[in-house]
JSON list of C-alpha atoms in Angstrom, two decimals:
[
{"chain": "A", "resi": 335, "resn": "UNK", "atom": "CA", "xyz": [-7.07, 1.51, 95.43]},
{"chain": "A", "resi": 336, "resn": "UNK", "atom": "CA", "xyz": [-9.53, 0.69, 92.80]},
{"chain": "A", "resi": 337, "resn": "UNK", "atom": "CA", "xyz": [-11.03, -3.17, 93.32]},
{"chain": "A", "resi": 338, "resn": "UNK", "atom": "CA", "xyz": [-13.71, -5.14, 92.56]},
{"chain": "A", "resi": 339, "resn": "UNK", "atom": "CA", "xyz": [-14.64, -8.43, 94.43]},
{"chain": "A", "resi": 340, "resn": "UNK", "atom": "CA", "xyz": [-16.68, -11.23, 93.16]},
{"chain": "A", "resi": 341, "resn": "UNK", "atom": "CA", "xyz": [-18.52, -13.89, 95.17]},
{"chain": "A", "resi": 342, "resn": "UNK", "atom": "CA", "xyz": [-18.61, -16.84, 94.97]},
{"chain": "A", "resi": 343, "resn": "UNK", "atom": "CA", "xyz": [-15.48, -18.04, 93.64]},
{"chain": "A", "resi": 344, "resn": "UNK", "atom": "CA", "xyz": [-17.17, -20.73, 92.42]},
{"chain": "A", "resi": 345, "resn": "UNK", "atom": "CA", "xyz": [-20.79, -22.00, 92.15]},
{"chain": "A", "resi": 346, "resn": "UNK", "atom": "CA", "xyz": [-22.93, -25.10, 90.85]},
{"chain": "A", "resi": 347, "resn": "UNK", "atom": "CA", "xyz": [-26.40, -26.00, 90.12]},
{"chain": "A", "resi": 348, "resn": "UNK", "atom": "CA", "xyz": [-29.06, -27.88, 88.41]},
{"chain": "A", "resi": 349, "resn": "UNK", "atom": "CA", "xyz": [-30.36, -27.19, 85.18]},
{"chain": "A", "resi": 350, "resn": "UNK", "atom": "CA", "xyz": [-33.48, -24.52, 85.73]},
{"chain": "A", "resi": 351, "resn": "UNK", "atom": "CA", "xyz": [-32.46, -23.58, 88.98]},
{"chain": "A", "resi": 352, "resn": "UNK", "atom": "CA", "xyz": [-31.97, -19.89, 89.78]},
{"chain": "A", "resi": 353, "resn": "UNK", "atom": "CA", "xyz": [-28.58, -18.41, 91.12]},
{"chain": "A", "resi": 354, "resn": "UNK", "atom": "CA", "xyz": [-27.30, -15.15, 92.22]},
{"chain": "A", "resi": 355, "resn": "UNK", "atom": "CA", "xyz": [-23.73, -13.45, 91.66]},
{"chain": "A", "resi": 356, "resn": "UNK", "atom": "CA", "xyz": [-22.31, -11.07, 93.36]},
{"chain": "A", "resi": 357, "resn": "UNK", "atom": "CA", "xyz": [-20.18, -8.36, 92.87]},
{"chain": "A", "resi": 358, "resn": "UNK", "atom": "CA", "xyz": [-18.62, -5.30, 95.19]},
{"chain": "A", "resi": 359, "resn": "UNK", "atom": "CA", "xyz": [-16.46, -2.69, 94.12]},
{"chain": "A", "resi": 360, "resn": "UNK", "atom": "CA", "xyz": [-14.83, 0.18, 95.51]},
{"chain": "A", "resi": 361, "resn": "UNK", "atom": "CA", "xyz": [-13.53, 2.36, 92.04]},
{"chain": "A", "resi": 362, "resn": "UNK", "atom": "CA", "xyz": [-13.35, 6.31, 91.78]},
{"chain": "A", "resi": 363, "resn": "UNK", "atom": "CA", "xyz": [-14.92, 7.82, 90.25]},
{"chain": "A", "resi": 364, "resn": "UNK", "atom": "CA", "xyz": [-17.31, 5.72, 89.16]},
{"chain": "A", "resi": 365, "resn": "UNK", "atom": "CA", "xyz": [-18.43, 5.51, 85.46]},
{"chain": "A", "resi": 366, "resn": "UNK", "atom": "CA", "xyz": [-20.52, 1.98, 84.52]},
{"chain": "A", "resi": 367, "resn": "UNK", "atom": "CA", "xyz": [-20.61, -1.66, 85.78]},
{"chain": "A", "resi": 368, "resn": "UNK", "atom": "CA", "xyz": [-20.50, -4.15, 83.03]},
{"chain": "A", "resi": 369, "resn": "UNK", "atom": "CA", "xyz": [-21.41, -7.86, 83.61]},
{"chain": "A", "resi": 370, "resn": "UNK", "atom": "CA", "xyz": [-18.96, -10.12, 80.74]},
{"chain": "A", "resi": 371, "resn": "UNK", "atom": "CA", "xyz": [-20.12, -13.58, 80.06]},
{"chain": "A", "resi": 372, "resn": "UNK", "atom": "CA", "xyz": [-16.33, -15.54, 79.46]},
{"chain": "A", "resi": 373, "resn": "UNK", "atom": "CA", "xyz": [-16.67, -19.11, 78.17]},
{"chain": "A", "resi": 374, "resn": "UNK", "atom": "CA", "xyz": [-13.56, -20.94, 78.36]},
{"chain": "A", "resi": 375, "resn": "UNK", "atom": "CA", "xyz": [-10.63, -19.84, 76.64]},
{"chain": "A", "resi": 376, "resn": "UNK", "atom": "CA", "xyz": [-12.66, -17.43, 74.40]},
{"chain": "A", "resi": 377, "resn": "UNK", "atom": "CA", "xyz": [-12.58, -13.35, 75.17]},
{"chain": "A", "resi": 378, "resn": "UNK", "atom": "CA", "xyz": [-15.61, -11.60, 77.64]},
{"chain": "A", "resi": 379, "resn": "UNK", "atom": "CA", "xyz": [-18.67, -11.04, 75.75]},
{"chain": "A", "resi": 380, "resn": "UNK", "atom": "CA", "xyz": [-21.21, -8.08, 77.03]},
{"chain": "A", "resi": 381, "resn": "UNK", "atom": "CA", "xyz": [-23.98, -9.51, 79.02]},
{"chain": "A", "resi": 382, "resn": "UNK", "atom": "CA", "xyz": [-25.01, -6.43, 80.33]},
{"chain": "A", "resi": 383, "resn": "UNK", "atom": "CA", "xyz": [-24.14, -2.29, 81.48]},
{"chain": "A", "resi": 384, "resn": "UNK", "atom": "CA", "xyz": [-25.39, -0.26, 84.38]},
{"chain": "A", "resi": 385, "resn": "UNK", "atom": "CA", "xyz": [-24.64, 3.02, 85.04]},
{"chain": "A", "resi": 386, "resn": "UNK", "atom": "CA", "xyz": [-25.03, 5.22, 88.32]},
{"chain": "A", "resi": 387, "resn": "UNK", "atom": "CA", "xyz": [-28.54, 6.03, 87.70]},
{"chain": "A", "resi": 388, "resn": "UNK", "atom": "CA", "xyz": [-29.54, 2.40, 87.12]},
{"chain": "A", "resi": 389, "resn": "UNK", "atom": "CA", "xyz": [-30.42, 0.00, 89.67]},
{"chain": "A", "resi": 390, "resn": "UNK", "atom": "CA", "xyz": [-32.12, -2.91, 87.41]},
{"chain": "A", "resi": 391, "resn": "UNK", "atom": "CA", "xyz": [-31.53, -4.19, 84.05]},
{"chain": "A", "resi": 392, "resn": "UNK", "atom": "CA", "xyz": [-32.19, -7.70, 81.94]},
{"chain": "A", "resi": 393, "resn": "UNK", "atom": "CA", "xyz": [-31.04, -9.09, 79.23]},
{"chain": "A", "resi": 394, "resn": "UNK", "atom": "CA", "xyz": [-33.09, -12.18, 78.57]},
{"chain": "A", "resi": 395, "resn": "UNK", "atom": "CA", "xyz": [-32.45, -14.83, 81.62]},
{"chain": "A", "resi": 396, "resn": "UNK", "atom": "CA", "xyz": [-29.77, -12.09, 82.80]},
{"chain": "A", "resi": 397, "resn": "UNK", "atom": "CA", "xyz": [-30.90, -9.68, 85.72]},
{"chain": "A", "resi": 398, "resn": "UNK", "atom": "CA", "xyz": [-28.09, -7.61, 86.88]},
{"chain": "A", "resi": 399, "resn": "UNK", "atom": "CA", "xyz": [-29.23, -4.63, 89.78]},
{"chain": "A", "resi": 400, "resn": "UNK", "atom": "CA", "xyz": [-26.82, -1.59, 90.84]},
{"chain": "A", "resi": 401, "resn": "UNK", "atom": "CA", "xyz": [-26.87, -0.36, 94.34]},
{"chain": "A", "resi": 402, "resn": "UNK", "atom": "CA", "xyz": [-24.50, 3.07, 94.06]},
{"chain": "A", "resi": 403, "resn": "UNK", "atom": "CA", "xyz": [-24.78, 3.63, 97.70]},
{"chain": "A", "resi": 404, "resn": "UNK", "atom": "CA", "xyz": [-23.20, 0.16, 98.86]},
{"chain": "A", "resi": 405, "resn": "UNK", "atom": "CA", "xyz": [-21.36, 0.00, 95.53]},
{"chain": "A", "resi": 406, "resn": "UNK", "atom": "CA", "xyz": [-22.98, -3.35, 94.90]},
{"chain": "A", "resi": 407, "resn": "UNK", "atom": "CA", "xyz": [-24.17, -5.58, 91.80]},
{"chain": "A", "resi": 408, "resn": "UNK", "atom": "CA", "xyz": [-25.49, -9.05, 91.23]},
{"chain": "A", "resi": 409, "resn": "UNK", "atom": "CA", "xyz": [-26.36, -11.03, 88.40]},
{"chain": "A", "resi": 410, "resn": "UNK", "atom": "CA", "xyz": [-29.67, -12.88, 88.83]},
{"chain": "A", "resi": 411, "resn": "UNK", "atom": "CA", "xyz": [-29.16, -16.10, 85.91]},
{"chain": "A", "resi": 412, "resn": "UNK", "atom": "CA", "xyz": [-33.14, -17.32, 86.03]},
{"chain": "A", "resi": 413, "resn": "UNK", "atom": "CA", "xyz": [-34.21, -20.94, 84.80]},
{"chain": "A", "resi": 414, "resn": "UNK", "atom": "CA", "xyz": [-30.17, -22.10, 83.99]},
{"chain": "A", "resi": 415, "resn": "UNK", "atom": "CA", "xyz": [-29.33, -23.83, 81.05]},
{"chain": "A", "resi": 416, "resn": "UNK", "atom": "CA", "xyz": [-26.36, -25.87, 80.39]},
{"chain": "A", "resi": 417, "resn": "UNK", "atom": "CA", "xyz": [-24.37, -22.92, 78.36]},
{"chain": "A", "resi": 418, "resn": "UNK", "atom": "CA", "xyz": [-24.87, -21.16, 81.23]},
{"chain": "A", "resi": 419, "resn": "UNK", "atom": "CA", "xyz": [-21.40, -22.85, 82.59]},
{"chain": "A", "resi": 420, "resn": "UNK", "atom": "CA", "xyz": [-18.77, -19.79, 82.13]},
{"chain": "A", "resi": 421, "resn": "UNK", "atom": "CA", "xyz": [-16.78, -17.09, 84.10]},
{"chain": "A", "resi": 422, "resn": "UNK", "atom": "CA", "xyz": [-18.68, -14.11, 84.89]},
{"chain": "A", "resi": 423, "resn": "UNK", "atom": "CA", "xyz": [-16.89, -11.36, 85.37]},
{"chain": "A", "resi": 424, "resn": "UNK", "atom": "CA", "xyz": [-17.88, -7.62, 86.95]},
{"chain": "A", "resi": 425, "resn": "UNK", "atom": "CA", "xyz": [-15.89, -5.19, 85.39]},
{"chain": "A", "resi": 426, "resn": "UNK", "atom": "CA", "xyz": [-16.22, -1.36, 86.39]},
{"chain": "A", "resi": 427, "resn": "UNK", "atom": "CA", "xyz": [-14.85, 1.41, 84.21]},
{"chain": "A", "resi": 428, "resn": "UNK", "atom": "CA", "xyz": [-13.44, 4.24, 86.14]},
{"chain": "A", "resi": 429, "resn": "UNK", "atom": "CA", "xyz": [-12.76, 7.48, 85.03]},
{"chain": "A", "resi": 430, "resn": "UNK", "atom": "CA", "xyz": [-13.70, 10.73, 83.22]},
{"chain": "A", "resi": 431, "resn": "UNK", "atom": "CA", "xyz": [-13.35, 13.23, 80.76]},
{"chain": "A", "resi": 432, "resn": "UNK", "atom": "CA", "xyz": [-12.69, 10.66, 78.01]},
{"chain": "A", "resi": 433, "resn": "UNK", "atom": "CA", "xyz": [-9.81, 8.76, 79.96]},
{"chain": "A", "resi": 434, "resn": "UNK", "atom": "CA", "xyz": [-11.44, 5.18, 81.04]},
{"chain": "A", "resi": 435, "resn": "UNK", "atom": "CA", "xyz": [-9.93, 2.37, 82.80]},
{"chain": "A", "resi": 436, "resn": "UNK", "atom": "CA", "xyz": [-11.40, -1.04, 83.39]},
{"chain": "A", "resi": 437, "resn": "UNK", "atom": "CA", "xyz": [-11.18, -2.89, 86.37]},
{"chain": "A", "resi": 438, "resn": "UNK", "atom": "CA", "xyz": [-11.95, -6.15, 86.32]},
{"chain": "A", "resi": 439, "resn": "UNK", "atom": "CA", "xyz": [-12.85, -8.75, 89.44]},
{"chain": "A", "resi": 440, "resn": "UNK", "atom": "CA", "xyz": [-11.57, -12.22, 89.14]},
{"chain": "A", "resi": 441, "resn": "UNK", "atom": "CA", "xyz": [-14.95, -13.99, 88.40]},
{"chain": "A", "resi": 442, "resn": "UNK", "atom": "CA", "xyz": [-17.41, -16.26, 89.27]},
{"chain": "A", "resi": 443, "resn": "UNK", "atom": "CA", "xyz": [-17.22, -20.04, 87.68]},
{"chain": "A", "resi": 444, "resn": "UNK", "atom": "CA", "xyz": [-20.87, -21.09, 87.33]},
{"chain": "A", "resi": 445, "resn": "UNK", "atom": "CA", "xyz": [-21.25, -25.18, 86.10]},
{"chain": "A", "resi": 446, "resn": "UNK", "atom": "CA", "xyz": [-24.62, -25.66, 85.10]},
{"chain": "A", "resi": 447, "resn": "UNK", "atom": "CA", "xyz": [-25.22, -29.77, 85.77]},
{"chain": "A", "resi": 448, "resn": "UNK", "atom": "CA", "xyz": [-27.54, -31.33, 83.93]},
{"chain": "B", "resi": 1085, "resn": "UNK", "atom": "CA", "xyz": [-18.24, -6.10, 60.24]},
{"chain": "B", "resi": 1086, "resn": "UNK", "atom": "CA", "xyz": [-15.18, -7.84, 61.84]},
{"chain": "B", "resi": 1087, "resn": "UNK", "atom": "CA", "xyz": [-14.99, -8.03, 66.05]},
{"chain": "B", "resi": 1088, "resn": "UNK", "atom": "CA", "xyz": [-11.88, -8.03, 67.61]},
{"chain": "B", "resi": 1089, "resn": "UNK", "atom": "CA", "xyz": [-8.84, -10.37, 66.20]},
{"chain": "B", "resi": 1090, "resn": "UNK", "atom": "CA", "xyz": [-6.06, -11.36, 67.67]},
{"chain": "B", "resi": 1091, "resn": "UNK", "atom": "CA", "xyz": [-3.25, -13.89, 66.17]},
{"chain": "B", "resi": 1092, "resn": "UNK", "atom": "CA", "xyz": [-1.99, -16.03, 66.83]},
{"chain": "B", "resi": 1093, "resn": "UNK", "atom": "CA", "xyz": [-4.34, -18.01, 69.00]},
{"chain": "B", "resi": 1094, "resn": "UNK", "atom": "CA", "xyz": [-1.90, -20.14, 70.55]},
{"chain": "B", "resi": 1095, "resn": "UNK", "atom": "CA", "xyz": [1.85, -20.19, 70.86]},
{"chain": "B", "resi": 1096, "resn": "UNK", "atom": "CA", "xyz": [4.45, -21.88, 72.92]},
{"chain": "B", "resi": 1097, "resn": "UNK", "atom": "CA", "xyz": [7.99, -20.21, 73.77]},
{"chain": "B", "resi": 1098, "resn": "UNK", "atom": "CA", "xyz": [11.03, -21.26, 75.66]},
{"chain": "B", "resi": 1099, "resn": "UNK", "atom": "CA", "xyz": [11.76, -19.16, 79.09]},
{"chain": "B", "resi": 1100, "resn": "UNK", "atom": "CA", "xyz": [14.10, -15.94, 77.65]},
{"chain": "B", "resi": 1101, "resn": "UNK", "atom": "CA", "xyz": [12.27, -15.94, 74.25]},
{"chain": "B", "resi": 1102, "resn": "UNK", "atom": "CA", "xyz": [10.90, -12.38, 72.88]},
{"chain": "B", "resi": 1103, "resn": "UNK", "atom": "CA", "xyz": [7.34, -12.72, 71.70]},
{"chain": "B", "resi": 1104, "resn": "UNK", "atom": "CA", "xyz": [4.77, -10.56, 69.50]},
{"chain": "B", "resi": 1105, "resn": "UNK", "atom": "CA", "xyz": [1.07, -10.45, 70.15]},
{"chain": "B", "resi": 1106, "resn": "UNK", "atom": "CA", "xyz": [-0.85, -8.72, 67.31]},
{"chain": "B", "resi": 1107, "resn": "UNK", "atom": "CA", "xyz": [-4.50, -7.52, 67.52]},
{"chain": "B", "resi": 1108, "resn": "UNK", "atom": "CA", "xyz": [-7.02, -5.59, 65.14]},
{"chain": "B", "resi": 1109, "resn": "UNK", "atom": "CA", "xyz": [-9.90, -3.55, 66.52]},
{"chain": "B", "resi": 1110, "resn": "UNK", "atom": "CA", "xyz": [-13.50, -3.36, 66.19]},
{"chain": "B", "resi": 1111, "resn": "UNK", "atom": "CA", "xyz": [-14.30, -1.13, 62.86]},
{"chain": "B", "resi": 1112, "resn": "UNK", "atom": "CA", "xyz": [-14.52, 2.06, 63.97]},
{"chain": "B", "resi": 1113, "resn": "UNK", "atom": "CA", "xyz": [-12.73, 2.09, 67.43]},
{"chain": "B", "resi": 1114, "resn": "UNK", "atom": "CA", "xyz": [-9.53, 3.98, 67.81]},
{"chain": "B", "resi": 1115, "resn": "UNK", "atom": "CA", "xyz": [-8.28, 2.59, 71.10]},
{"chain": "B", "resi": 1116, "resn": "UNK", "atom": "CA", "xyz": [-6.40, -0.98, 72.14]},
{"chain": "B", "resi": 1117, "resn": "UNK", "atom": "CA", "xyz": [-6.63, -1.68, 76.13]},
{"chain": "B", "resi": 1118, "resn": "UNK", "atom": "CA", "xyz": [-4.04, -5.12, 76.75]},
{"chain": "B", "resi": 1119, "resn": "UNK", "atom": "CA", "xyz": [-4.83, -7.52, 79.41]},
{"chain": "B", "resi": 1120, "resn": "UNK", "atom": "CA", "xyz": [-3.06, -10.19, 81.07]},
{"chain": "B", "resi": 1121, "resn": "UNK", "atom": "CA", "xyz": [-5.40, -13.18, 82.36]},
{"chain": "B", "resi": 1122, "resn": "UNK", "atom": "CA", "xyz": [-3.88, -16.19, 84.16]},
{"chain": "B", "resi": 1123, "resn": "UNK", "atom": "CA", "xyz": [-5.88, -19.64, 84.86]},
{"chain": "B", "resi": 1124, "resn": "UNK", "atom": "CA", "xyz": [-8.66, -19.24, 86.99]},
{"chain": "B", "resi": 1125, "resn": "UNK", "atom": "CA", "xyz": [-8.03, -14.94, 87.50]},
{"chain": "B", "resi": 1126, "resn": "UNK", "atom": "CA", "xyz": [-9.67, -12.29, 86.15]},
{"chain": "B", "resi": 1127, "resn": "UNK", "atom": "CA", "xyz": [-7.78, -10.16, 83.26]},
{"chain": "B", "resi": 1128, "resn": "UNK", "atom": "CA", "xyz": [-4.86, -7.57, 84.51]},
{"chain": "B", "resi": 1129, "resn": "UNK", "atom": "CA", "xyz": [-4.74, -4.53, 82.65]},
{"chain": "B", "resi": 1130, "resn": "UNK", "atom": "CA", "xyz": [-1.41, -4.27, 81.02]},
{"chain": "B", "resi": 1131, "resn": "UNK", "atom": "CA", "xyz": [-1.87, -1.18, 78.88]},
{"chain": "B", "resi": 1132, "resn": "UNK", "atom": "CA", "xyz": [-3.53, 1.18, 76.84]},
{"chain": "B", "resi": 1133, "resn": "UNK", "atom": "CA", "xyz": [-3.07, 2.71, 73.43]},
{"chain": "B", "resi": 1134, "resn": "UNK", "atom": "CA", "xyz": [-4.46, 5.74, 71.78]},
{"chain": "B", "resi": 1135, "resn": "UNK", "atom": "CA", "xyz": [-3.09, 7.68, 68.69]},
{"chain": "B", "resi": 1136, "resn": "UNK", "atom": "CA", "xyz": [0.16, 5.57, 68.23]},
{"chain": "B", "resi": 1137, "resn": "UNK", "atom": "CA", "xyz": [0.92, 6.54, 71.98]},
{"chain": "B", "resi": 1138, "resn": "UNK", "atom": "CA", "xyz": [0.61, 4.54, 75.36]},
{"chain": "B", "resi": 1139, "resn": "UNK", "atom": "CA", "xyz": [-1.76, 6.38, 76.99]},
{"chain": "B", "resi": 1140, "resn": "UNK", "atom": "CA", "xyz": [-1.78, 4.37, 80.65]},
{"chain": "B", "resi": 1141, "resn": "UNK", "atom": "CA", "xyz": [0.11, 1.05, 82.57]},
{"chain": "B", "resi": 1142, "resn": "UNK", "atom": "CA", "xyz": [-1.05, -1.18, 84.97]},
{"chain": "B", "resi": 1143, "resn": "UNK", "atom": "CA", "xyz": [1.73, -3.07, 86.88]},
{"chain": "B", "resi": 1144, "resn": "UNK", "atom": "CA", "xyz": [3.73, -4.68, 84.76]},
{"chain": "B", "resi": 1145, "resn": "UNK", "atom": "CA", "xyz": [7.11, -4.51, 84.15]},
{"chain": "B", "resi": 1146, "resn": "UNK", "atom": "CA", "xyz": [9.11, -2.80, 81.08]},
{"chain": "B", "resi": 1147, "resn": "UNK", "atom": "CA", "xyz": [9.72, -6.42, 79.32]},
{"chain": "B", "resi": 1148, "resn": "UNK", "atom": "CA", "xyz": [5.77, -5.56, 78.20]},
{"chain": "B", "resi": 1149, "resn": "UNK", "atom": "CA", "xyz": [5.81, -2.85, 75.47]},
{"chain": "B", "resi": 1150, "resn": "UNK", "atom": "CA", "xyz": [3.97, -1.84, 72.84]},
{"chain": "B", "resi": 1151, "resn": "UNK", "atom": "CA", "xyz": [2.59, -0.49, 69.64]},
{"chain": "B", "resi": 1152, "resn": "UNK", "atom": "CA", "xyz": [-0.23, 0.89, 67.79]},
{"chain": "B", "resi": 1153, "resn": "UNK", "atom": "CA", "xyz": [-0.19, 1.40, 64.17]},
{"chain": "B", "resi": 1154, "resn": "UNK", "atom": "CA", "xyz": [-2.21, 4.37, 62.28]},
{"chain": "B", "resi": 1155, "resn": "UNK", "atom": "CA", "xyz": [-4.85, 1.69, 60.86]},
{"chain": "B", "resi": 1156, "resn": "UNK", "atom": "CA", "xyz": [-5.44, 1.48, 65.16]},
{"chain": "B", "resi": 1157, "resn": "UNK", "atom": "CA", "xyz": [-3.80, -2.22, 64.87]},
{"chain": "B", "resi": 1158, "resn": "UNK", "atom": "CA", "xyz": [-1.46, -2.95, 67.69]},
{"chain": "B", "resi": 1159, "resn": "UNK", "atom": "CA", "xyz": [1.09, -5.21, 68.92]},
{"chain": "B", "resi": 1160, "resn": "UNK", "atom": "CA", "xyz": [2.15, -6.71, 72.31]},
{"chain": "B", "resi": 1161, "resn": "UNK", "atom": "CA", "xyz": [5.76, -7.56, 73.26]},
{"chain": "B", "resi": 1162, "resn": "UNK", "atom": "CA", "xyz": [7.09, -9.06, 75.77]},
{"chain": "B", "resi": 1163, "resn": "UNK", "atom": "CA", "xyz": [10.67, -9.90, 75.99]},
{"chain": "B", "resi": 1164, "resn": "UNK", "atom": "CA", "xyz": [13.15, -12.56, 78.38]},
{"chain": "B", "resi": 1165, "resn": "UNK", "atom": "CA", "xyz": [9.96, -14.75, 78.89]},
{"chain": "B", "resi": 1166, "resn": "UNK", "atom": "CA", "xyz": [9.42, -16.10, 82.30]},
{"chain": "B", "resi": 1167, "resn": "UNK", "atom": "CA", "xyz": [7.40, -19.15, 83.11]},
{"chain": "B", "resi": 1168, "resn": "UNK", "atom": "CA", "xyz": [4.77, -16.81, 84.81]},
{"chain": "B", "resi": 1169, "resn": "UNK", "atom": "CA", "xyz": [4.18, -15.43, 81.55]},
{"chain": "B", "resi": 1170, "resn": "UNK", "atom": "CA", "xyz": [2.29, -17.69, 80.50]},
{"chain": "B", "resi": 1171, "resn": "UNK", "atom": "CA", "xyz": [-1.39, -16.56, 80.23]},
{"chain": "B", "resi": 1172, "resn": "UNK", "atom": "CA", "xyz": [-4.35, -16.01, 77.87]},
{"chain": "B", "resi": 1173, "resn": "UNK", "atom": "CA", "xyz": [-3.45, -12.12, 76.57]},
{"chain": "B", "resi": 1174, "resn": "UNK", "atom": "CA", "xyz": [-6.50, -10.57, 75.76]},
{"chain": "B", "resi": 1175, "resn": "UNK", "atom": "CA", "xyz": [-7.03, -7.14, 73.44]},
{"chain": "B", "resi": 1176, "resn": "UNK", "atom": "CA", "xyz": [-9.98, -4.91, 74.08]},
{"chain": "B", "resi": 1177, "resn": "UNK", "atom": "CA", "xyz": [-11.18, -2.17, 71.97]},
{"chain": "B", "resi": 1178, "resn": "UNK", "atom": "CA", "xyz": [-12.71, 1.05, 72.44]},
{"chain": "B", "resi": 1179, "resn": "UNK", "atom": "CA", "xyz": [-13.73, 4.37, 70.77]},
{"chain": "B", "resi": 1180, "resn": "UNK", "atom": "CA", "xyz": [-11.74, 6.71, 72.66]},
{"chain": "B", "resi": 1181, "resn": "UNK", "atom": "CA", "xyz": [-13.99, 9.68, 71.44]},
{"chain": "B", "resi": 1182, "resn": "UNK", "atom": "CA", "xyz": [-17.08, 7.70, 72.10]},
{"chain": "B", "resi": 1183, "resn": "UNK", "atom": "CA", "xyz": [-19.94, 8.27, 74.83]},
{"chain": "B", "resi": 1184, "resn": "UNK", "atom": "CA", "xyz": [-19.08, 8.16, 78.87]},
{"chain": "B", "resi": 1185, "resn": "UNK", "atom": "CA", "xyz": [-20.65, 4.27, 78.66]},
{"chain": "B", "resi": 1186, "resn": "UNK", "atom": "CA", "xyz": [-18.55, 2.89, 75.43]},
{"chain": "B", "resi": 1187, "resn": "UNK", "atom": "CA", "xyz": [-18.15, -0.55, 75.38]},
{"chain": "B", "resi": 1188, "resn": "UNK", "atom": "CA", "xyz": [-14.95, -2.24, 74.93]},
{"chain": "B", "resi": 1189, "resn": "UNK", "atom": "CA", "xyz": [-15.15, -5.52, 72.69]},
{"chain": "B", "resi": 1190, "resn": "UNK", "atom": "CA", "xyz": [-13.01, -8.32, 73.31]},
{"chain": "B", "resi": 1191, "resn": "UNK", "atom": "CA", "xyz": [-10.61, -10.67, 70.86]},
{"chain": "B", "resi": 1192, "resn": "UNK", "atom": "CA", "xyz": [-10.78, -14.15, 71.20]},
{"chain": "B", "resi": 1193, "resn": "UNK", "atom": "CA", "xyz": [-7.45, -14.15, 73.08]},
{"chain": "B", "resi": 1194, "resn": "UNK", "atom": "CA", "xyz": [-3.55, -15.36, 72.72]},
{"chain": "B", "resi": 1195, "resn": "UNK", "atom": "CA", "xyz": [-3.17, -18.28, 74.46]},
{"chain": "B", "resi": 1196, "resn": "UNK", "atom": "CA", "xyz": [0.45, -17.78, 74.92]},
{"chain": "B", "resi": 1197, "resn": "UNK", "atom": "CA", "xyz": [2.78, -21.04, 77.00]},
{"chain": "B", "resi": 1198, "resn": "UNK", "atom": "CA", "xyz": [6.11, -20.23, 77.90]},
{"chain": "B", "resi": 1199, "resn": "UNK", "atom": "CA", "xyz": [8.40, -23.61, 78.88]}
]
């Protein structure tokens, strides 16, 4: 069965402080790993993509790494800022030949304090 | 260029109630993925559409249904509302004929309240 698991459930921390997100997934066959960046109410936004042959990748602040072999992914958030509080959520796409499914994990809640 | 719209953005129906979500895609993208996202969970996948067809279903009963017009517009319904219906119903969209690594863009949501 296709899943992906997010830890923590939940997380706070000062403003500036560093955090790490995790995310583990177990989805055949494997196409990309998206991080989405979900503020309240409002749809997922893009943070970042990895694919198979990837293993780091920033975006700013953002540094998500891909570990194929353990089928793991964080999100490294450096130096948080207070609109750093959302959901982030680890979505894989599975599939091939043109048919694609997403799977999503049911997030991490990050509060940035100030 | 327009995102992803969805209307409305919120909407409150009585338990038994038939209601119609409508979203318009990214320019350019063919395909309309449907999710289901409850408080504090991450979306469900409810289903997929591609050239006026449903192309694949997640687990979801046959009281969801849908459509997808030939400007790639689509609808949501969902008939005999339940209380557990009650979610944030998200529309994603996607160029079917696009690379392996496509991104799917996301509407702002439905915040949809059944009572």
């Amino acid at each position: 069965k296709n899943q992906v698991e997010q830890s923590p459930q939940s997380l706070i921390i000062l403003e500036g402080k560093n955090c790490t997100l995790q995310c583990n997934y177990t989805v055949s066959p494997f196409s990309n790993l998206r991080w989405y960046k979900q503020d309240t109410g409002r749809g997922p936004v893009s943070l970042t993509i990895m694919t198979f042959s990837e293993n780091t990748k920033s975006n700013g602040r953002y540094t998500a790494t891909l570990d194929a072999d353990t089928k793991q992914s964080s999100l490294h958030i450096t130096a948080s800022q207070l609109s750093d509080s959302a959901s982030y959520i680890c979505v894989v796409s599975a599939g091939d030949s043109g048919t694609y499914k997403y799977i999503f994990g049911t997030g991490t809640r990050l509060k940035v304090l100030a | 260029d327009a995102g992803v719209t969805q209307s409305p953005t919120h909407l409150i129906k009585t338990r038994g109630q038939q209601v119609t979500l409508r979203c318009s895609p990214k320019s350019g993208h063919d395909t309309v993925s449907w999710y289901q996202q409850a408080l504090g969970q991450g979306p469900q996948f409810i289903f997929q559409y591609y050239e006026e067809e449903e192309r694949q279903r997640g687990n979801f009963p046959d009281r969801f249904s849908g459509h997808q017009f030939p400007n790639y517009s689509s609808e949501l319904n969902v008939n005999a509302l339940l209380l557990g219906d009650s979610a944030l119903y998200l529309c994603a969209s996607t160029q079917r004929a696009g690379a392996k690594n496509t991104e799917a863009f996301f509407g702002q949501g439905t915040r949809l309240t059944v009572v």
